[in-house]
């Protein structure tokens, strides 16, 4: 109400390879119908709900350049959609924000390494507020070439020393409310 943001509902849709990798690492496979049995699906939800202590949620919000604190993920659910694992969860804001006079920036990234998050669907803003989301996709350009060269030299086991390196390559959502 009144342009107040209370929570962010996040959907992660994994690609087919990552889905196969995750299910394999969990020791699971699809049944004859190409689905997960209910018992396996509940185990996937349990496993995906076990967040590491240093998990930052991959959802980063800023208003006026200041980070917005989010609570721990809750209401985790998972589905198999067209052979791809889809996970949803809710992140409540520590303090609800009135967005009438400031645009909110939302970016999805890992702070210590690059994971290819992409915003593939238009954001769904729920509630009575008059807010407009604009997706700004990351587009590599010549300015990023030096950074990409540095990161390409890292081995698979190394992480970048660049603070919030994932933010450099992140798609963004700008949410503006009237």
PDB file of C-alpha atoms in Angstrom:
ATOM      1  CA  UNK A   1       0.000   0.000   0.000  1.00  0.00           C
ATOM      2  CA  UNK A   2       1.056   3.611  -0.615  1.00  0.00           C
ATOM      3  CA  UNK A   3       4.105   2.575  -2.662  1.00  0.00           C
ATOM      4  CA  UNK A   4       5.600   0.577   0.198  1.00  0.00           C
ATOM      5  CA  UNK A   5       7.799  -2.392  -0.637  1.00  0.00           C
ATOM      6  CA  UNK A   6       7.607  -5.152   1.953  1.00  0.00           C
ATOM      7  CA  UNK A   7       9.137  -8.193   0.253  1.00  0.00           C
ATOM      8  CA  UNK A   8      10.757  -9.572  -2.870  1.00  0.00           C
ATOM      9  CA  UNK A   9       9.521 -12.884  -4.266  1.00  0.00           C
ATOM     10  CA  UNK A  10      12.373 -14.506  -6.189  1.00  0.00           C
ATOM     11  CA  UNK A  11      12.146 -17.216  -8.844  1.00  0.00           C
ATOM     12  CA  UNK A  12      15.267 -19.016  -9.992  1.00  0.00           C
ATOM     13  CA  UNK A  13      14.820 -21.095 -13.146  1.00  0.00           C
ATOM     14  CA  UNK A  14      17.887 -23.225 -13.751  1.00  0.00           C
ATOM     15  CA  UNK A  15      18.972 -24.189 -17.235  1.00  0.00           C
ATOM     16  CA  UNK A  16      18.780 -27.826 -18.315  1.00  0.00           C
ATOM     17  CA  UNK A  17      22.467 -28.543 -17.606  1.00  0.00           C
ATOM     18  CA  UNK A  18      22.390 -27.059 -14.087  1.00  0.00           C
ATOM     19  CA  UNK A  19      19.149 -28.954 -13.390  1.00  0.00           C
ATOM     20  CA  UNK A  20      20.780 -32.224 -14.455  1.00  0.00           C
ATOM     21  CA  UNK A  21      23.903 -31.436 -12.421  1.00  0.00           C
ATOM     22  CA  UNK A  22      21.933 -30.567  -9.279  1.00  0.00           C
ATOM     23  CA  UNK A  23      19.658 -33.597  -9.444  1.00  0.00           C
ATOM     24  CA  UNK A  24      22.649 -35.848 -10.105  1.00  0.00           C
ATOM     25  CA  UNK A  25      24.540 -34.374  -7.161  1.00  0.00           C
ATOM     26  CA  UNK A  26      21.458 -35.035  -5.001  1.00  0.00           C
ATOM     27  CA  UNK A  27      21.421 -38.647  -6.248  1.00  0.00           C
ATOM     28  CA  UNK A  28      18.070 -38.185  -7.982  1.00  0.00           C
ATOM     29  CA  UNK A  29      16.701 -38.884 -11.417  1.00  0.00           C
ATOM     30  CA  UNK A  30      13.440 -38.254 -13.198  1.00  0.00           C
ATOM     31  CA  UNK A  31      10.710 -40.904 -13.238  1.00  0.00           C
ATOM     32  CA  UNK A  32       9.238 -42.482 -16.408  1.00  0.00           C
ATOM     33  CA  UNK A  33       7.002 -39.420 -16.956  1.00  0.00           C
ATOM     34  CA  UNK A  34      10.041 -37.109 -16.898  1.00  0.00           C
ATOM     35  CA  UNK A  35       9.101 -35.691 -13.493  1.00  0.00           C
ATOM     36  CA  UNK A  36      10.390 -35.937  -9.948  1.00  0.00           C
ATOM     37  CA  UNK A  37       8.493 -38.185  -7.577  1.00  0.00           C
ATOM     38  CA  UNK A  38       6.866 -36.213  -4.723  1.00  0.00           C
ATOM     39  CA  UNK A  39       9.332 -37.639  -2.186  1.00  0.00           C
ATOM     40  CA  UNK A  40      12.291 -36.483  -4.310  1.00  0.00           C
ATOM     41  CA  UNK A  41      10.713 -33.076  -4.861  1.00  0.00           C
ATOM     42  CA  UNK A  42      10.291 -32.603  -1.104  1.00  0.00           C
ATOM     43  CA  UNK A  43      13.936 -33.626  -0.612  1.00  0.00           C
ATOM     44  CA  UNK A  44      15.023 -31.075  -3.259  1.00  0.00           C
ATOM     45  CA  UNK A  45      13.108 -28.375  -1.359  1.00  0.00           C
ATOM     46  CA  UNK A  46      14.755 -29.449   1.897  1.00  0.00           C
ATOM     47  CA  UNK A  47      18.223 -29.411   0.348  1.00  0.00           C
ATOM     48  CA  UNK A  48      17.708 -26.065  -1.386  1.00  0.00           C
ATOM     49  CA  UNK A  49      16.424 -24.570   1.878  1.00  0.00           C
ATOM     50  CA  UNK A  50      19.726 -25.298   3.611  1.00  0.00           C
ATOM     51  CA  UNK A  51      21.375 -21.933   2.991  1.00  0.00           C
ATOM     52  CA  UNK A  52      25.076 -21.538   3.884  1.00  0.00           C
ATOM     53  CA  UNK A  53      25.806 -19.162   6.780  1.00  0.00           C
ATOM     54  CA  UNK A  54      27.438 -16.624   4.445  1.00  0.00           C
ATOM     55  CA  UNK A  55      24.617 -16.691   1.869  1.00  0.00           C
ATOM     56  CA  UNK A  56      23.756 -13.151   0.824  1.00  0.00           C
ATOM     57  CA  UNK A  57      20.640 -14.210  -1.048  1.00  0.00           C
ATOM     58  CA  UNK A  58      21.877 -13.184  -4.474  1.00  0.00           C
ATOM     59  CA  UNK A  59      19.193 -10.471  -4.452  1.00  0.00           C
ATOM     60  CA  UNK A  60      20.692  -7.058  -3.790  1.00  0.00           C
ATOM     61  CA  UNK A  61      18.481  -4.017  -3.314  1.00  0.00           C
ATOM     62  CA  UNK A  62      19.578  -0.395  -3.108  1.00  0.00           C
ATOM     63  CA  UNK A  63      17.670   2.816  -2.688  1.00  0.00           C
ATOM     64  CA  UNK A  64      19.554   6.050  -3.251  1.00  0.00           C
ATOM     65  CA  UNK A  65      22.760   3.977  -3.420  1.00  0.00           C
ATOM     66  CA  UNK A  66      22.211   2.570   0.096  1.00  0.00           C
ATOM     67  CA  UNK A  67      21.859  -1.221   0.467  1.00  0.00           C
ATOM     68  CA  UNK A  68      18.501  -2.495   1.726  1.00  0.00           C
ATOM     69  CA  UNK A  69      18.631  -5.270   4.329  1.00  0.00           C
ATOM     70  CA  UNK A  70      16.622  -8.393   3.552  1.00  0.00           C
ATOM     71  CA  UNK A  71      15.590 -11.130   5.945  1.00  0.00           C
ATOM     72  CA  UNK A  72      16.579 -14.756   5.464  1.00  0.00           C
ATOM     73  CA  UNK A  73      14.776 -16.599   2.608  1.00  0.00           C
ATOM     74  CA  UNK A  74      11.470 -18.202   3.556  1.00  0.00           C
ATOM     75  CA  UNK A  75       8.647 -20.139   1.881  1.00  0.00           C
ATOM     76  CA  UNK A  76      11.059 -22.069  -0.344  1.00  0.00           C
ATOM     77  CA  UNK A  77       9.367 -24.154  -3.004  1.00  0.00           C
ATOM     78  CA  UNK A  78      10.585 -26.038  -6.058  1.00  0.00           C
ATOM     79  CA  UNK A  79       9.054 -27.359  -9.260  1.00  0.00           C
ATOM     80  CA  UNK A  80      10.161 -29.074 -12.417  1.00  0.00           C
ATOM     81  CA  UNK A  81       8.993 -27.039 -15.422  1.00  0.00           C
ATOM     82  CA  UNK A  82       9.755 -28.356 -18.914  1.00  0.00           C
ATOM     83  CA  UNK A  83      12.656 -30.379 -17.546  1.00  0.00           C
ATOM     84  CA  UNK A  84      14.158 -27.406 -15.695  1.00  0.00           C
ATOM     85  CA  UNK A  85      14.277 -26.984 -11.954  1.00  0.00           C
ATOM     86  CA  UNK A  86      12.525 -23.861 -10.713  1.00  0.00           C
ATOM     87  CA  UNK A  87      12.923 -22.591  -7.168  1.00  0.00           C
ATOM     88  CA  UNK A  88      10.961 -19.799  -5.498  1.00  0.00           C
ATOM     89  CA  UNK A  89      11.406 -18.046  -2.177  1.00  0.00           C
ATOM     90  CA  UNK A  90      10.424 -14.874  -0.372  1.00  0.00           C
ATOM     91  CA  UNK A  91      12.769 -12.242   1.067  1.00  0.00           C
ATOM     92  CA  UNK A  92      11.047  -9.849   3.476  1.00  0.00           C
ATOM     93  CA  UNK A  93      12.634  -6.432   3.879  1.00  0.00           C
ATOM     94  CA  UNK A  94      14.018  -5.805   7.349  1.00  0.00           C
ATOM     95  CA  UNK A  95      12.155  -2.485   7.247  1.00  0.00           C
ATOM     96  CA  UNK A  96       9.438  -1.820   4.631  1.00  0.00           C
ATOM     97  CA  UNK A  97      10.355   1.020   2.242  1.00  0.00           C
ATOM     98  CA  UNK A  98       8.248   3.802   0.840  1.00  0.00           C
ATOM     99  CA  UNK A  99       9.314   4.157  -2.799  1.00  0.00           C
ATOM    100  CA  UNK A 100       7.412   7.334  -3.668  1.00  0.00           C
ATOM    101  CA  UNK A 101      10.430   9.626  -3.873  1.00  0.00           C
ATOM    102  CA  UNK A 102      13.289   7.219  -4.695  1.00  0.00           C
ATOM    103  CA  UNK A 103      13.823   4.572  -7.331  1.00  0.00           C
ATOM    104  CA  UNK A 104      14.758   1.116  -6.076  1.00  0.00           C
ATOM    105  CA  UNK A 105      17.523  -0.841  -7.799  1.00  0.00           C
ATOM    106  CA  UNK A 106      17.394  -4.629  -7.675  1.00  0.00           C
ATOM    107  CA  UNK A 107      20.313  -6.721  -8.940  1.00  0.00           C
ATOM    108  CA  UNK A 108      20.817 -10.472  -8.794  1.00  0.00           C
ATOM    109  CA  UNK A 109      24.406 -11.646  -8.363  1.00  0.00           C
ATOM    110  CA  UNK A 110      26.822 -13.522  -6.170  1.00  0.00           C
ATOM    111  CA  UNK A 111      29.262 -11.263  -4.365  1.00  0.00           C
ATOM    112  CA  UNK A 112      32.375 -13.422  -4.676  1.00  0.00           C
ATOM    113  CA  UNK A 113      32.071 -15.038  -8.108  1.00  0.00           C
ATOM    114  CA  UNK A 114      30.225 -14.833 -11.374  1.00  0.00           C
ATOM    115  CA  UNK A 115      27.089 -16.927 -11.802  1.00  0.00           C
ATOM    116  CA  UNK A 116      25.045 -16.166 -14.911  1.00  0.00           C
ATOM    117  CA  UNK A 117      21.800 -14.811 -13.477  1.00  0.00           C
ATOM    118  CA  UNK A 118      19.544 -13.341 -16.146  1.00  0.00           C
ATOM    119  CA  UNK A 119      16.214 -11.614 -15.771  1.00  0.00           C
ATOM    120  CA  UNK A 120      14.165 -13.527 -18.334  1.00  0.00           C
ATOM    121  CA  UNK A 121      10.656 -12.278 -17.590  1.00  0.00           C
ATOM    122  CA  UNK A 122       9.154  -8.909 -16.757  1.00  0.00           C
ATOM    123  CA  UNK A 123       8.963  -8.348 -12.996  1.00  0.00           C
ATOM    124  CA  UNK A 124       5.512  -8.776 -11.463  1.00  0.00           C
ATOM    125  CA  UNK A 125       4.718  -5.914  -9.067  1.00  0.00           C
ATOM    126  CA  UNK A 126       1.891  -6.889  -6.723  1.00  0.00           C
ATOM    127  CA  UNK A 127      -0.278  -4.705  -4.572  1.00  0.00           C
ATOM    128  CA  UNK A 128      -2.177  -1.468  -5.023  1.00  0.00           C
ATOM    129  CA  UNK A 129       0.909   0.711  -5.596  1.00  0.00           C
ATOM    130  CA  UNK A 130       1.480   2.400  -8.953  1.00  0.00           C
ATOM    131  CA  UNK A 131       5.031   1.206  -9.596  1.00  0.00           C
ATOM    132  CA  UNK A 132       6.782   0.605 -12.890  1.00  0.00           C
ATOM    133  CA  UNK A 133       9.677  -1.871 -13.193  1.00  0.00           C
ATOM    134  CA  UNK A 134      12.290  -1.415 -15.904  1.00  0.00           C
ATOM    135  CA  UNK A 135      14.748  -4.236 -16.676  1.00  0.00           C
ATOM    136  CA  UNK A 136      18.250  -3.115 -17.589  1.00  0.00           C
ATOM    137  CA  UNK A 137      20.158  -6.130 -18.958  1.00  0.00           C
ATOM    138  CA  UNK A 138      23.917  -6.369 -18.663  1.00  0.00           C
ATOM    139  CA  UNK A 139      25.459  -5.758 -22.083  1.00  0.00           C
ATOM    140  CA  UNK A 140      29.188  -6.434 -22.358  1.00  0.00           C
ATOM    141  CA  UNK A 141      31.192  -3.718 -24.015  1.00  0.00           C
ATOM    142  CA  UNK A 142      34.806  -2.713 -24.601  1.00  0.00           C
ATOM    143  CA  UNK A 143      35.079  -1.219 -21.101  1.00  0.00           C
ATOM    144  CA  UNK A 144      34.474  -4.660 -19.603  1.00  0.00           C
ATOM    145  CA  UNK A 145      37.196  -6.351 -21.665  1.00  0.00           C
ATOM    146  CA  UNK A 146      40.021  -5.642 -19.183  1.00  0.00           C
ATOM    147  CA  UNK A 147      37.944  -7.014 -16.301  1.00  0.00           C
ATOM    148  CA  UNK A 148      36.929 -10.073 -18.319  1.00  0.00           C
ATOM    149  CA  UNK A 149      40.590 -10.722 -19.146  1.00  0.00           C
ATOM    150  CA  UNK A 150      41.537 -10.617 -15.445  1.00  0.00           C
ATOM    151  CA  UNK A 151      38.688 -12.918 -14.463  1.00  0.00           C
ATOM    152  CA  UNK A 152      39.424 -15.375 -17.285  1.00  0.00           C
ATOM    153  CA  UNK A 153      42.870 -16.003 -15.764  1.00  0.00           C
ATOM    154  CA  UNK A 154      41.348 -17.365 -12.548  1.00  0.00           C
ATOM    155  CA  UNK A 155      41.217 -21.130 -12.144  1.00  0.00           C
ATOM    156  CA  UNK A 156      37.923 -22.864 -11.382  1.00  0.00           C
ATOM    157  CA  UNK A 157      38.903 -23.046  -7.693  1.00  0.00           C
ATOM    158  CA  UNK A 158      39.832 -19.361  -7.347  1.00  0.00           C
ATOM    159  CA  UNK A 159      37.501 -16.534  -6.523  1.00  0.00           C
ATOM    160  CA  UNK A 160      38.026 -12.971  -7.552  1.00  0.00           C
ATOM    161  CA  UNK A 161      39.467 -10.476  -5.095  1.00  0.00           C
ATOM    162  CA  UNK A 162      37.251  -7.841  -6.664  1.00  0.00           C
ATOM    163  CA  UNK A 163      34.586  -6.793  -4.163  1.00  0.00           C
ATOM    164  CA  UNK A 164      31.063  -7.634  -5.371  1.00  0.00           C
ATOM    165  CA  UNK A 165      32.449  -8.883  -8.694  1.00  0.00           C
ATOM    166  CA  UNK A 166      29.096 -10.343  -9.686  1.00  0.00           C
ATOM    167  CA  UNK A 167      27.528  -6.869  -9.581  1.00  0.00           C
ATOM    168  CA  UNK A 168      29.662  -5.848 -12.555  1.00  0.00           C
ATOM    169  CA  UNK A 169      27.841  -8.353 -14.780  1.00  0.00           C
ATOM    170  CA  UNK A 170      24.352  -8.191 -13.243  1.00  0.00           C
ATOM    171  CA  UNK A 171      21.063  -7.465 -14.930  1.00  0.00           C
ATOM    172  CA  UNK A 172      19.128  -4.865 -12.965  1.00  0.00           C
ATOM    173  CA  UNK A 173      15.550  -3.869 -12.265  1.00  0.00           C
ATOM    174  CA  UNK A 174      14.762  -0.236 -11.543  1.00  0.00           C
ATOM    175  CA  UNK A 175      11.449   0.156  -9.722  1.00  0.00           C
ATOM    176  CA  UNK A 176       9.883   3.607  -9.752  1.00  0.00           C
ATOM    177  CA  UNK A 177       6.636   4.486  -8.004  1.00  0.00           C
ATOM    178  CA  UNK A 178       4.398   7.475  -8.647  1.00  0.00           C
TER     179      UNK A 178
END
